[in-house]
Rosetta silent file (secondary structure, phi, psi, omega in degrees, C-alpha in Angstrom):
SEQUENCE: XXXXXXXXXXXXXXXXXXXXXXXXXXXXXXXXXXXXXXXXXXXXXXXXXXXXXXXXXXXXXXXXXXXXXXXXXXXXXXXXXXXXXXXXXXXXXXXXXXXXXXXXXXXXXXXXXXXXXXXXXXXXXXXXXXXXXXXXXXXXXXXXXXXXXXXXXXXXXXXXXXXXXXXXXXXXXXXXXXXXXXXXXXXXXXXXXXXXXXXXXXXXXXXXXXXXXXX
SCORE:     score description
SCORE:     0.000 S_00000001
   1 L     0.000  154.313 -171.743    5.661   -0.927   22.648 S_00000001
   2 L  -130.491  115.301 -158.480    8.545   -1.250   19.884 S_00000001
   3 L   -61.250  153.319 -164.238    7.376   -2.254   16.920 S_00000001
   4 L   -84.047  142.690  172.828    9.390   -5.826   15.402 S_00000001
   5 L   -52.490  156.702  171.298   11.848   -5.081   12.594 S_00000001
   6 H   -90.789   12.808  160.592   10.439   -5.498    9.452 S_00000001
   7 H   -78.414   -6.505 -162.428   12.356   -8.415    8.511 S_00000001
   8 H  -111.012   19.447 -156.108   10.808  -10.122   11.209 S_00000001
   9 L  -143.671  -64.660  167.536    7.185   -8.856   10.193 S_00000001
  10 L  -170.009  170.052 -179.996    7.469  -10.273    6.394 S_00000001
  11 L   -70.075  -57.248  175.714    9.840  -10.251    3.152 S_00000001
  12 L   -80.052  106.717  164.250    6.783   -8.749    0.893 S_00000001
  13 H   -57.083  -40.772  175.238    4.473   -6.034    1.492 S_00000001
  14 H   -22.455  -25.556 -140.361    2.770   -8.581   -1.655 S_00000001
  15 H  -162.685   25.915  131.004    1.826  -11.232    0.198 S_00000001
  16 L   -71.037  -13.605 -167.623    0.641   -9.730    3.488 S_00000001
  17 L  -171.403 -179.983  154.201   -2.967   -9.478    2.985 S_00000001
  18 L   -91.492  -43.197 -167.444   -4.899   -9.108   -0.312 S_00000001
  19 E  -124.421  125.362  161.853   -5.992   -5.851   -0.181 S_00000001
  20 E   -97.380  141.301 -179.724   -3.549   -2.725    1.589 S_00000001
  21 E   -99.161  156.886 -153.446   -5.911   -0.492    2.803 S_00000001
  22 E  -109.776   78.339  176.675   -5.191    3.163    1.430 S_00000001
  23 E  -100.920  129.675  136.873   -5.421    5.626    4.328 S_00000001
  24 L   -57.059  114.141 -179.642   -6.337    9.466    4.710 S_00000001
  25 L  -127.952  142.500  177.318   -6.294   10.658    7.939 S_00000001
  26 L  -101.329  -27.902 -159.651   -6.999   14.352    8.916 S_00000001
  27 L  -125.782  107.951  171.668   -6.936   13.656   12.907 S_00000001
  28 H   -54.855  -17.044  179.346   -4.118   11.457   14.690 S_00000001
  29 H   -60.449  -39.103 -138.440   -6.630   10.746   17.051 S_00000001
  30 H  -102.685    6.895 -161.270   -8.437    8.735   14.645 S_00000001
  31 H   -76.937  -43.516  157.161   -5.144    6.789   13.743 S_00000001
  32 H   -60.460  -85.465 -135.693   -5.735    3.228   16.645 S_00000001
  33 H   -70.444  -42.198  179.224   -8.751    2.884   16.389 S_00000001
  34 H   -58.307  -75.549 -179.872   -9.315    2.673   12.536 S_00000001
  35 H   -27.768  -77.456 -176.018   -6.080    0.499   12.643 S_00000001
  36 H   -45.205   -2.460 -167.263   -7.415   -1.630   14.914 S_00000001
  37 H  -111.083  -53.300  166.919  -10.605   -2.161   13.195 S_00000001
  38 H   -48.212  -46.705 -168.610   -8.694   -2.751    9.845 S_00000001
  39 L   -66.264  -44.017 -161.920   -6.650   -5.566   11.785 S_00000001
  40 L   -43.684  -45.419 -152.641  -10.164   -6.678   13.724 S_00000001
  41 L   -96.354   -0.838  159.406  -11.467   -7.455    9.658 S_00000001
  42 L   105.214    7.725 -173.672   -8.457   -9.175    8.805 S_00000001
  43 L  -115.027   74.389 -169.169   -6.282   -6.208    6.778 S_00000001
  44 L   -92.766    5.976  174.701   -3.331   -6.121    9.043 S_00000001
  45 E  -100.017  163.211 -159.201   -0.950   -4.182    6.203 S_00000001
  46 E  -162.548   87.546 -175.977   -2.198   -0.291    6.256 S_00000001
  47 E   -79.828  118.283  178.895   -1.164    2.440    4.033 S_00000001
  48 E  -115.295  118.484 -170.246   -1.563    5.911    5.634 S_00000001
  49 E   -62.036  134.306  174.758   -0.845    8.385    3.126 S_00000001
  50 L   -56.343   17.548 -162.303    1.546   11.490    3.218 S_00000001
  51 L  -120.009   18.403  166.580   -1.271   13.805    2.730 S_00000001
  52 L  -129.839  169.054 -177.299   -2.172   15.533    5.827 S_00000001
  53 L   -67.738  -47.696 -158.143   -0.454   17.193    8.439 S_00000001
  54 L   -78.257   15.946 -168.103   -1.357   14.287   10.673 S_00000001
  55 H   -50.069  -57.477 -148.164    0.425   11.085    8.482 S_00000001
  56 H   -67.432  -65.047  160.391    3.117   11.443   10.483 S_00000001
  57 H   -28.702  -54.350  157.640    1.714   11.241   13.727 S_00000001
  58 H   -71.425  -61.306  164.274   -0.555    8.255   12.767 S_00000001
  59 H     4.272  -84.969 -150.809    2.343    6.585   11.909 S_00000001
  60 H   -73.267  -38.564 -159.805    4.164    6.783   14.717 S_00000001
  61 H   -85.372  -29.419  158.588    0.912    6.314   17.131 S_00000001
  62 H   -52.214  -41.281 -167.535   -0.157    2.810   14.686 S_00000001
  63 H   -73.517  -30.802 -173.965    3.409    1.689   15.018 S_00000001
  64 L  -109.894    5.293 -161.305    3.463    1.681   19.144 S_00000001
  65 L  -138.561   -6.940  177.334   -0.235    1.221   19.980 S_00000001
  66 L  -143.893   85.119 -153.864   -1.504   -1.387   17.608 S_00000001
  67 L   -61.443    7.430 -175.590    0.859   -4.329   17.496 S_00000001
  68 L   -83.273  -49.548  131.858   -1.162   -6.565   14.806 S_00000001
  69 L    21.905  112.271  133.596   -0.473   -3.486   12.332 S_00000001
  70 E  -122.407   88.221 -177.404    1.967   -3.214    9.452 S_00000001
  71 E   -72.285  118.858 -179.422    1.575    0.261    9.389 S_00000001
  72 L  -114.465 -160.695  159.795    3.793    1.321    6.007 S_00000001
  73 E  -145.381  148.638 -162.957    3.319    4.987    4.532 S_00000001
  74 E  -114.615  156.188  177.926    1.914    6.161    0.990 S_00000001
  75 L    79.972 -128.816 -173.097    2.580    9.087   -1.247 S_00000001
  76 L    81.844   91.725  172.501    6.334    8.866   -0.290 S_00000001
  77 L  -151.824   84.411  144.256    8.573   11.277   -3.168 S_00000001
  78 L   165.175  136.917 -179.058   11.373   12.376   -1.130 S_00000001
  79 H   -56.773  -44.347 -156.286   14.214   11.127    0.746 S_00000001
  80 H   -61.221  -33.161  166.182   13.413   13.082    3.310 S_00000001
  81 H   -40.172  -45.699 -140.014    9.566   11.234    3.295 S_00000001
  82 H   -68.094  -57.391  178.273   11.647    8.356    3.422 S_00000001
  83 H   -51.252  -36.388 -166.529   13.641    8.927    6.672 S_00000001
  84 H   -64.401  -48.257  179.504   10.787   10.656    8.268 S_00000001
  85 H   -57.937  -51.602 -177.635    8.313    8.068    7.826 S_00000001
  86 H   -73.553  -52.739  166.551   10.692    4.935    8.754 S_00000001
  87 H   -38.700  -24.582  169.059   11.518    6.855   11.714 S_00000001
  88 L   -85.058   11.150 -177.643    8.172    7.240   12.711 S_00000001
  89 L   134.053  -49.523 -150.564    7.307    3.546   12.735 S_00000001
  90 L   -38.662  150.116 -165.048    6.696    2.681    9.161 S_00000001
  91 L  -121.321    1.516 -161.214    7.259   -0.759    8.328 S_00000001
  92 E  -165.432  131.645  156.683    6.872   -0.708    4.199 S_00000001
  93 E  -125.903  135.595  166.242    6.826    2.738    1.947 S_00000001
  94 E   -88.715  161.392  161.274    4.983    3.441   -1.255 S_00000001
  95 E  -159.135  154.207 -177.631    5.059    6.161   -3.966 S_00000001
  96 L   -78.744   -8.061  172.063    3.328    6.813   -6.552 S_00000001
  97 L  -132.092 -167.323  165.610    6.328    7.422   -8.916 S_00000001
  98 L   163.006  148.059 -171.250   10.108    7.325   -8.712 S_00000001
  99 L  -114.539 -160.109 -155.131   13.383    8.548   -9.627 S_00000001
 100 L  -100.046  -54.319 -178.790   16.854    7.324   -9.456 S_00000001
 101 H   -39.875  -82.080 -174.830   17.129    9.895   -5.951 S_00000001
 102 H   -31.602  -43.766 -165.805   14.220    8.261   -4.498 S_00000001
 103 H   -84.934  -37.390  149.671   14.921    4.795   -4.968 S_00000001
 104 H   -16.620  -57.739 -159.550   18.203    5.262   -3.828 S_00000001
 105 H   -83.486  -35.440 -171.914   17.084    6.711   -0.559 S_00000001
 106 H   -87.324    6.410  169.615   13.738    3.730    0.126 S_00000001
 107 H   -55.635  -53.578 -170.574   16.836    0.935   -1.090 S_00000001
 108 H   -64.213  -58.970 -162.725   18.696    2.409    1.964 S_00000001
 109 L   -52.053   -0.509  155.612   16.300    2.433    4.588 S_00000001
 110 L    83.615  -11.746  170.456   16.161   -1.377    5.080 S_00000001
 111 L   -99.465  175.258  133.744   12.280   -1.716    4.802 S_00000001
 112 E   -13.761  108.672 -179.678    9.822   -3.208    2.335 S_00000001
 113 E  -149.524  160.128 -160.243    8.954   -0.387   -0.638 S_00000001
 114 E  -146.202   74.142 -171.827    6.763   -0.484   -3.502 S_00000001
 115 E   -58.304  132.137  177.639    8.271    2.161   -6.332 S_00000001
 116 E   -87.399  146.182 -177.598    4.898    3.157   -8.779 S_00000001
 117 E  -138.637  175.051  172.743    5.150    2.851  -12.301 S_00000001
 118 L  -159.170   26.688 -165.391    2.366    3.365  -14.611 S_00000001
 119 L  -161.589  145.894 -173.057    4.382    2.508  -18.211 S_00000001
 120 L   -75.375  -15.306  161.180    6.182   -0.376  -19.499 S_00000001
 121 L   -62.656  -32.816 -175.930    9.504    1.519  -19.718 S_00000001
 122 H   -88.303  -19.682  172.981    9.471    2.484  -16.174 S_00000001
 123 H   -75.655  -18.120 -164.627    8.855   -1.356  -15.313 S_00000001
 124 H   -99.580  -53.456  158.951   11.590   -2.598  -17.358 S_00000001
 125 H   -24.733  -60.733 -163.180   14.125    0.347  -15.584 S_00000001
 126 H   -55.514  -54.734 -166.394   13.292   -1.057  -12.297 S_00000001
 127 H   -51.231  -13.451  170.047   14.228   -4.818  -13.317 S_00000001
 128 H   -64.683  -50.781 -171.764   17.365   -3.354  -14.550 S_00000001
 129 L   -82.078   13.299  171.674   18.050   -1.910  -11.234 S_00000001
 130 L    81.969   21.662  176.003   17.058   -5.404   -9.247 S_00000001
 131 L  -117.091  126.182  159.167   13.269   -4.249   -8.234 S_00000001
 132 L   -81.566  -44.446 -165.500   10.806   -6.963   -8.818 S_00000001
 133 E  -135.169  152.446 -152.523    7.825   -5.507   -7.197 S_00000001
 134 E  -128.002 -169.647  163.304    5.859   -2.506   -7.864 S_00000001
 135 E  -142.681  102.933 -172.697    2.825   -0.082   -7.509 S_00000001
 136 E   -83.242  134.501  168.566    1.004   -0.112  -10.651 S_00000001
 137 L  -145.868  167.638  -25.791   -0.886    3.557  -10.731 S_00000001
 138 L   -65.259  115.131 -164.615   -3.338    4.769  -11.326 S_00000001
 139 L   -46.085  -48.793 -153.126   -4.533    1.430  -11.960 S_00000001
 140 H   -91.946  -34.636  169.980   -7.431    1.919  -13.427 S_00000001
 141 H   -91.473   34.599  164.350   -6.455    5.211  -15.666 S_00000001
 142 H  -118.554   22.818 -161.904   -3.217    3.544  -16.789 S_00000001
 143 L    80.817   39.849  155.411   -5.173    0.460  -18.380 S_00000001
 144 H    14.585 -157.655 -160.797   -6.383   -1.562  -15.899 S_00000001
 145 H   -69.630  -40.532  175.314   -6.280   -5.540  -15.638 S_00000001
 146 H   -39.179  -44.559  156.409   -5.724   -5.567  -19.447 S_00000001
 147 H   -30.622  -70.392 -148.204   -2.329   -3.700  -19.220 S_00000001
 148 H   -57.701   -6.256 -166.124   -1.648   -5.678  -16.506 S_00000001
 149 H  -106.761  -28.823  174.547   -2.290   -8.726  -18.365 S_00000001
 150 H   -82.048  -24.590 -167.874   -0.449   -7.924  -21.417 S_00000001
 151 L   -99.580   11.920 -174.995    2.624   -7.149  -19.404 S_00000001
 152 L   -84.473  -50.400 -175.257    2.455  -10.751  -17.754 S_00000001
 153 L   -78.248  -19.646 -178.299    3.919  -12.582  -20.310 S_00000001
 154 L  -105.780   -4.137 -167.533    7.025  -10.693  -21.642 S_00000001
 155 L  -141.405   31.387 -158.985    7.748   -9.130  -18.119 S_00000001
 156 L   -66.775    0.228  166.819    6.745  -12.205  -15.912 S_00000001
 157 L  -115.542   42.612 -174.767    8.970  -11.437  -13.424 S_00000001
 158 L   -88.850  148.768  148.955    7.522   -7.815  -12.513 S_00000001
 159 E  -127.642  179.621 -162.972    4.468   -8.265   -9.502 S_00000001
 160 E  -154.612  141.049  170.410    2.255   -5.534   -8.810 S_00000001
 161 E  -107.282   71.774 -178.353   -0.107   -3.780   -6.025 S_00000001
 162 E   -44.137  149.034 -165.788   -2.697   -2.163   -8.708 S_00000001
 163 E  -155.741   79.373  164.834   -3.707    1.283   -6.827 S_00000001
 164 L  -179.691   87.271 -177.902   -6.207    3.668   -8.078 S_00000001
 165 L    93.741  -16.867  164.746   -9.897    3.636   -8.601 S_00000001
 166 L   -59.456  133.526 -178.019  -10.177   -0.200   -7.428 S_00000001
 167 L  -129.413 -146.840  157.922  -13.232   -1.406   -5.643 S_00000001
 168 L   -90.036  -11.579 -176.587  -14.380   -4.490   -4.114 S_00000001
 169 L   -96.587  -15.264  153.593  -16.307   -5.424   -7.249 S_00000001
 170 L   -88.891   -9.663 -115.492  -12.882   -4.969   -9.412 S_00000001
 171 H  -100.577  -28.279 -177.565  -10.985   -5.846   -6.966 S_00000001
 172 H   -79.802  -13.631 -159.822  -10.941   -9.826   -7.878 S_00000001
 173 H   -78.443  -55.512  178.698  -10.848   -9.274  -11.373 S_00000001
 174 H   -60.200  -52.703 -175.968   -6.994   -7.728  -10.644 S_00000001
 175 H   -81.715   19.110 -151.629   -6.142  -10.670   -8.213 S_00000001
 176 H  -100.306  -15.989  176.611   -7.082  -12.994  -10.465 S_00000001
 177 L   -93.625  135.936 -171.210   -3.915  -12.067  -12.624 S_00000001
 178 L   -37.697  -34.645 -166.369   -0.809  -13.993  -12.258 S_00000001
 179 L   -95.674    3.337 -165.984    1.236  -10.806  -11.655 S_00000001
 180 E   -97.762   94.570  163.325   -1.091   -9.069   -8.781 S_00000001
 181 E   -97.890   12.310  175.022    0.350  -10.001   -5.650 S_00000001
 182 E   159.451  148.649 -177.843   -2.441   -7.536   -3.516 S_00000001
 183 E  -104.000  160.334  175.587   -4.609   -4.269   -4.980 S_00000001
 184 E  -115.600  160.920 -168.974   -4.255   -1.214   -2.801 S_00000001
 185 L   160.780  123.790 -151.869   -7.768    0.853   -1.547 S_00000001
 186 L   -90.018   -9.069 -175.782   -9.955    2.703   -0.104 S_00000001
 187 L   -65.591   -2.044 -170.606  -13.646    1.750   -0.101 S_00000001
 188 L   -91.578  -27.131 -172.511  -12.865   -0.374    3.317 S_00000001
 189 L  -132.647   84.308  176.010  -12.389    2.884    4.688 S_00000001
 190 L   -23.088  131.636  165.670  -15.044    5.785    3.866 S_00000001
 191 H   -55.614  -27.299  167.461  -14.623    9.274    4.236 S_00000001
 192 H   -93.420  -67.843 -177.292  -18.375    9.139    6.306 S_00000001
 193 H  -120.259   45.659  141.712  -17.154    6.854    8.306 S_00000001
 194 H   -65.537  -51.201 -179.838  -13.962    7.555    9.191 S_00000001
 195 H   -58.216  -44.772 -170.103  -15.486   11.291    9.780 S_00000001
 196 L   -71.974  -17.101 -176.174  -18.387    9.511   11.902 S_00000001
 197 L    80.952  -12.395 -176.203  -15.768    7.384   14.078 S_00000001
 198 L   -75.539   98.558  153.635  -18.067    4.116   13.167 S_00000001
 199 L   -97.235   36.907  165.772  -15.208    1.592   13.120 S_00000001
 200 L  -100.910  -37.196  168.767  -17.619   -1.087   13.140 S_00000001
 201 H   -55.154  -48.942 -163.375  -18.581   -0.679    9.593 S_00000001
 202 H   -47.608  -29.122 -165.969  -14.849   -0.031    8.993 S_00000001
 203 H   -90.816    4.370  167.596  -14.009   -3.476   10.132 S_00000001
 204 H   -71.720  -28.282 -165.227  -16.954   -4.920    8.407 S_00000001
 205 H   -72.646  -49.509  176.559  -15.997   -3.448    5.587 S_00000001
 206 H   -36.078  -63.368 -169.626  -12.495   -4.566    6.298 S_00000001
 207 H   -59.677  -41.863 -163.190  -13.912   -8.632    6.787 S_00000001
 208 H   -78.371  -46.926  162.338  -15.685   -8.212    3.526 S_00000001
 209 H   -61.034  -31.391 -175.837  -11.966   -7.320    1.633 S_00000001
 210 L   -98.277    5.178 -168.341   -9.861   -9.445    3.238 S_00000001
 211 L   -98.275  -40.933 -172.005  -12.563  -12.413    2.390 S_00000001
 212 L   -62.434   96.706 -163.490  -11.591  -11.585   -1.336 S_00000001
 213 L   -92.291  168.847 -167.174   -9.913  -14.956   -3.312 S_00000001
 214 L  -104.533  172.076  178.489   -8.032  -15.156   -6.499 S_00000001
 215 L    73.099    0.000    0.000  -10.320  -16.577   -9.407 S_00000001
């Protein structure tokens, strides 16, 4: 199946869901069904992380086999991520940093990207360069929603996908700020049971996150 451009899939990674789920995967195998479970629970944007051999592979097997999916890719610091990744499906890319190289290369590549900052200098570069929306990290050991909250009023037109240490019991506390257009995260998807194959918890787990209201 050939996955829909991602202009036709949305403008905003921001504003797909509340919560992007943050995915590890060690096994490509394990790459549908956990998608599909994630969609099942209502979290149809899906970060699978550069940080196994198998990213790439999940990618590409999320991108053709589970069309409710907006499979993007995470960790992303290098053009070469960049190409690899959008070739393989990806519909959005993250990183946890960024340079002048980098941003250059996810500008070009026509999808949805979410450059990380974690300092008010590096937020005020991007708006120079025409980037509005970010990935603040590590959320929680870069100041949490109080940064984020201080940096609302003099920088109101930065938005942000907080990423780091976020749980479902912070997790409202972040979208409750003006500039938090979705938190990024991993408690939806366990390391036990991801290992165990139980995607029923995942998508409960999923149902319970995507349930998750501003205020």
């Amino acid at each position: 199946m050939t996955s829909p451009a991602p202009s036709a899939v949305c403008s905003s990674v921001l504003d797909l869901a509340p919560v992007v789920p943050v995915v590890v995967l060690e096994d490509a195998a394990d790459a549908v069904p956990l998608a599909r479970a994630l969609v099942a629970g209502g979290l149809p944007a899906i970060e699978v992380t550069l940080r196994t051999a198998a990213a790439l592979d999940a990618i590409r097997a999320i991108a053709s086999e589970v069309p409710g999916a907006v499979v993007g890719a995470g960790t992303v610091i290098s053009p070469a991520h960049v190409t690899g990744t959008v070739a393989a499906g990806a519909r959005f890319l993250v990183s946890p940093g960024w340079t002048d190289v980098l941003l250059e290369a996810m500008k070009a590549s026509g999808v949805p990207f979410l450059p990380g900052v974690s300092t008010t200098s590096e937020v005020v570069a991007l708006l120079e360069r025409g980037i509005t929306e970010m990935k603040f990290f590590p959320a929680e050991a870069a100041g949490g929603t109080a940064y984020l909250k201080a940096l609302s009023s003099p920088l109101p037109q930065a938005r942000f996908c907080p990423t780091g240490g976020i749980s479902l019991a912070s997790a409202p506390s972040y979208l409750a700020l003006p500039n938090v257009g979705c938190v990024g995260g991993s408690w939806m998807v366990p390391a036990d049971a991801v290992a165990d194959r139980d995607w029923a918890r995942v998508e409960r787990l999923a149902a319970e996150a995507s349930a998750l209201g501003r205020g």
